[in-house]
PDB file of C-alpha atoms in Angstrom:
ATOM      1  CA  MET A 297      13.250 -14.448  51.503  1.00 40.00           C
ATOM      2  CA  THR A 298      13.737 -10.997  49.881  1.00 46.00           C
ATOM      3  CA  PHE A 299      12.000  -9.919  46.280  1.00 48.00           C
ATOM      4  CA  GLY A 300      14.853  -6.588  46.490  1.00 50.00           C
ATOM      5  CA  GLU A 301      14.069  -2.971  46.672  1.00 55.00           C
ATOM      6  CA  PRO A 302      10.656  -2.511  47.557  1.00 56.00           C
ATOM      7  CA  ARG A 303       9.898  -1.031  44.650  1.00 62.00           C
ATOM      8  CA  THR A 304      10.911  -3.623  42.159  1.00 63.00           C
ATOM      9  CA  TYR A 305       8.369  -5.889  44.707  1.00 64.00           C
ATOM     10  CA  PRO A 306       5.158  -5.257  42.720  1.00 80.00           C
ATOM     11  CA  ARG A 307       6.796  -5.931  39.205  1.00 79.00           C
ATOM     12  CA  LYS A 308       8.106  -9.065  40.658  1.00 81.00           C
ATOM     13  CA  VAL A 309       5.295 -10.331  41.497  1.00 80.00           C
ATOM     14  CA  ARG A 310       3.285  -9.224  38.066  1.00 76.00           C
ATOM     15  CA  LEU A 311       5.763 -11.085  36.479  1.00 79.00           C
ATOM     16  CA  PHE A 312       4.819 -13.935  38.651  1.00 80.00           C
ATOM     17  CA  LEU A 313       1.365 -13.915  38.852  1.00 79.00           C
ATOM     18  CA  SER A 314       0.288 -12.958  35.120  1.00 78.00           C
ATOM     19  CA  PRO A 315       0.861 -16.013  33.517  1.00 78.00           C
ATOM     20  CA  LEU A 316      -1.198 -17.794  36.609  1.00 79.00           C
ATOM     21  CA  VAL A 317      -4.187 -15.281  36.197  1.00 78.00           C
ATOM     22  CA  GLU A 318      -4.471 -15.154  32.332  1.00 78.00           C
ATOM     23  CA  SER A 319      -4.437 -19.620  32.639  1.00 80.00           C
ATOM     24  CA  CYS A 320      -7.683 -19.412  34.195  1.00 81.00           C
ATOM     25  CA  LEU A 321      -9.119 -16.867  31.889  1.00 76.00           C
ATOM     26  CA  SER A 322     -12.014 -17.552  29.094  1.00 80.00           C
ATOM     27  CA  GLU A 323     -10.948 -16.747  25.614  1.00 80.00           C
ATOM     28  CA  GLU A 324     -13.346 -14.195  25.624  1.00 82.00           C
ATOM     29  CA  ILE A 325     -11.975 -12.181  28.568  1.00 79.00           C
ATOM     30  CA  LEU A 326      -8.467 -12.695  27.176  1.00 78.00           C
ATOM     31  CA  VAL A 327      -9.127 -11.643  23.686  1.00 79.00           C
ATOM     32  CA  ALA A 328     -10.940  -8.766  25.154  1.00 79.00           C
ATOM     33  CA  CYS A 329      -8.276  -7.757  27.131  1.00 76.00           C
ATOM     34  CA  GLU A 330      -5.583  -7.880  24.091  1.00 76.00           C
ATOM     35  CA  ARG A 331      -8.030  -5.939  22.037  1.00 77.00           C
ATOM     36  CA  SER A 332      -7.998  -2.708  24.806  1.00 74.00           C
ATOM     37  CA  ARG A 333      -4.441  -2.995  24.919  1.00 70.00           C
ATOM     38  CA  ASN A 334      -4.307  -2.902  21.034  1.00 68.00           C
ATOM     39  CA  MET A 335      -6.372   0.140  21.147  1.00 68.00           C
ATOM     40  CA  LYS A 336      -4.324   1.465  23.542  1.00 64.00           C
ATOM     41  CA  ASP A 337      -1.333   1.192  21.107  1.00 61.00           C
ATOM     42  CA  ALA A 338      -3.409   2.079  17.762  1.00 60.00           C
ATOM     43  CA  SER A 339      -3.405   6.057  18.731  1.00 60.00           C
ATOM     44  CA  GLN A 340       0.157   6.042  18.276  1.00 58.00           C
ATOM     45  CA  VAL A 341       0.200   4.756  15.293  1.00 53.00           C
ATOM     46  CA  GLU A 342      -0.486   7.725  11.951  1.00 54.00           C
ATOM     47  CA  ASP A 343      -3.118   8.372  10.021  1.00 58.00           C
ATOM     48  CA  ARG A 344      -1.968   5.957   7.077  1.00 63.00           C
ATOM     49  CA  SER A 345      -4.848   3.762   6.297  1.00 68.00           C
ATOM     50  CA  LEU A 346      -2.658   0.785   5.259  1.00 66.00           C
ATOM     51  CA  GLU A 347      -0.198   1.432   7.901  1.00 74.00           C
ATOM     52  CA  LYS A 348      -2.557   1.188  11.168  1.00 70.00           C
ATOM     53  CA  LEU A 349      -4.004  -1.759   8.789  1.00 66.00           C
ATOM     54  CA  MET A 350      -1.121  -3.300   8.962  1.00 73.00           C
ATOM     55  CA  ASN A 351      -0.415  -2.393  13.083  1.00 77.00           C
ATOM     56  CA  PHE A 352      -4.330  -4.073  13.462  1.00 74.00           C
ATOM     57  CA  LEU A 353      -3.311  -7.243  11.739  1.00 77.00           C
ATOM     58  CA  LYS A 354       0.091  -7.544  13.288  1.00 85.00           C
ATOM     59  CA  GLN A 355      -1.680  -6.743  16.671  1.00 82.00           C
ATOM     60  CA  GLU A 356      -4.775  -9.430  16.236  1.00 82.00           C
ATOM     61  CA  VAL A 357      -1.960 -12.459  15.287  1.00 86.00           C
ATOM     62  CA  LYS A 358       0.032 -11.310  18.418  1.00 86.00           C
ATOM     63  CA  GLY A 359      -3.537 -11.291  20.724  1.00 83.00           C
ATOM     64  CA  GLU A 360      -3.898 -14.724  19.702  1.00 84.00           C
ATOM     65  CA  GLU A 361      -0.879 -16.051  20.087  1.00 85.00           C
ATOM     66  CA  MET A 362      -1.241 -14.380  23.670  1.00 82.00           C
ATOM     67  CA  VAL A 363      -4.317 -16.008  24.372  1.00 82.00           C
ATOM     68  CA  GLU A 364      -3.196 -19.628  22.896  1.00 84.00           C
ATOM     69  CA  LEU A 365      -0.211 -19.417  25.277  1.00 83.00           C
ATOM     70  CA  ALA A 366      -2.169 -18.479  27.630  1.00 81.00           C
ATOM     71  CA  GLN A 367      -4.659 -21.322  27.594  1.00 78.00           C
ATOM     72  CA  THR A 368      -2.050 -24.271  26.963  1.00 80.00           C
ATOM     73  CA  GLY A 369       1.014 -22.129  28.028  1.00 72.00           C
ATOM     74  CA  PHE A 370       1.299 -24.804  31.730  1.00 62.00           C
ATOM     75  CA  ILE A 371       1.023 -28.292  29.575  1.00 65.00           C
ATOM     76  CA  PHE A 372       4.339 -29.829  29.003  1.00 58.00           C
ATOM     77  CA  PRO A 373       4.792 -29.781  25.031  1.00 57.00           C
ATOM     78  CA  ALA A 374       4.861 -33.984  24.668  1.00 56.00           C
ATOM     79  CA  LYS A 375       1.297 -33.562  26.253  1.00 55.00           C
ATOM     80  CA  GLN A 376       0.047 -29.921  24.238  1.00 51.00           C
ATOM     81  CA  LYS A 377       0.826 -31.787  21.100  1.00 55.00           C
ATOM     82  CA  LYS A 378      -1.370 -35.116  21.815  1.00 56.00           C
ATOM     83  CA  LYS A 379      -4.460 -32.808  23.293  1.00 56.00           C
ATOM     84  CA  ARG A 380      -4.200 -30.545  20.218  1.00 56.00           C
ATOM     85  CA  SER A 381      -4.729 -34.372  18.113  1.00 57.00           C
ATOM     86  CA  GLY A 382      -7.721 -34.749  20.290  1.00 58.00           C
ATOM     87  CA  LYS A 383      -5.333 -37.933  21.968  1.00 53.00           C
ATOM     88  CA  GLN A 384      -5.572 -38.182  25.684  1.00 52.00           C
ATOM     89  CA  ILE A 385      -2.235 -39.146  28.046  1.00 51.00           C
ATOM     90  CA  GLY A 386      -2.772 -41.643  30.620  1.00 45.00           C
TER      91      GLY A 386
END
């Protein structure tokens, strides 16, 4: 089994393991990680307050979507819909 050149190995491992690890983390940890990433990105935005606000809101929505995806990403779509409605699939 080969992953290609050695320099690409860590990237491929990260791409494979990241969703597995994120699905095991609590929502609070995922939100904290997203906010930490967003703080790094915020330094690139100019000083205009409206731009900062819009960027913040965009990153918050993106972060919430990533948290939801990490929590439900390994559930098949049919099961996901039933789980959200409170019904259990047998």
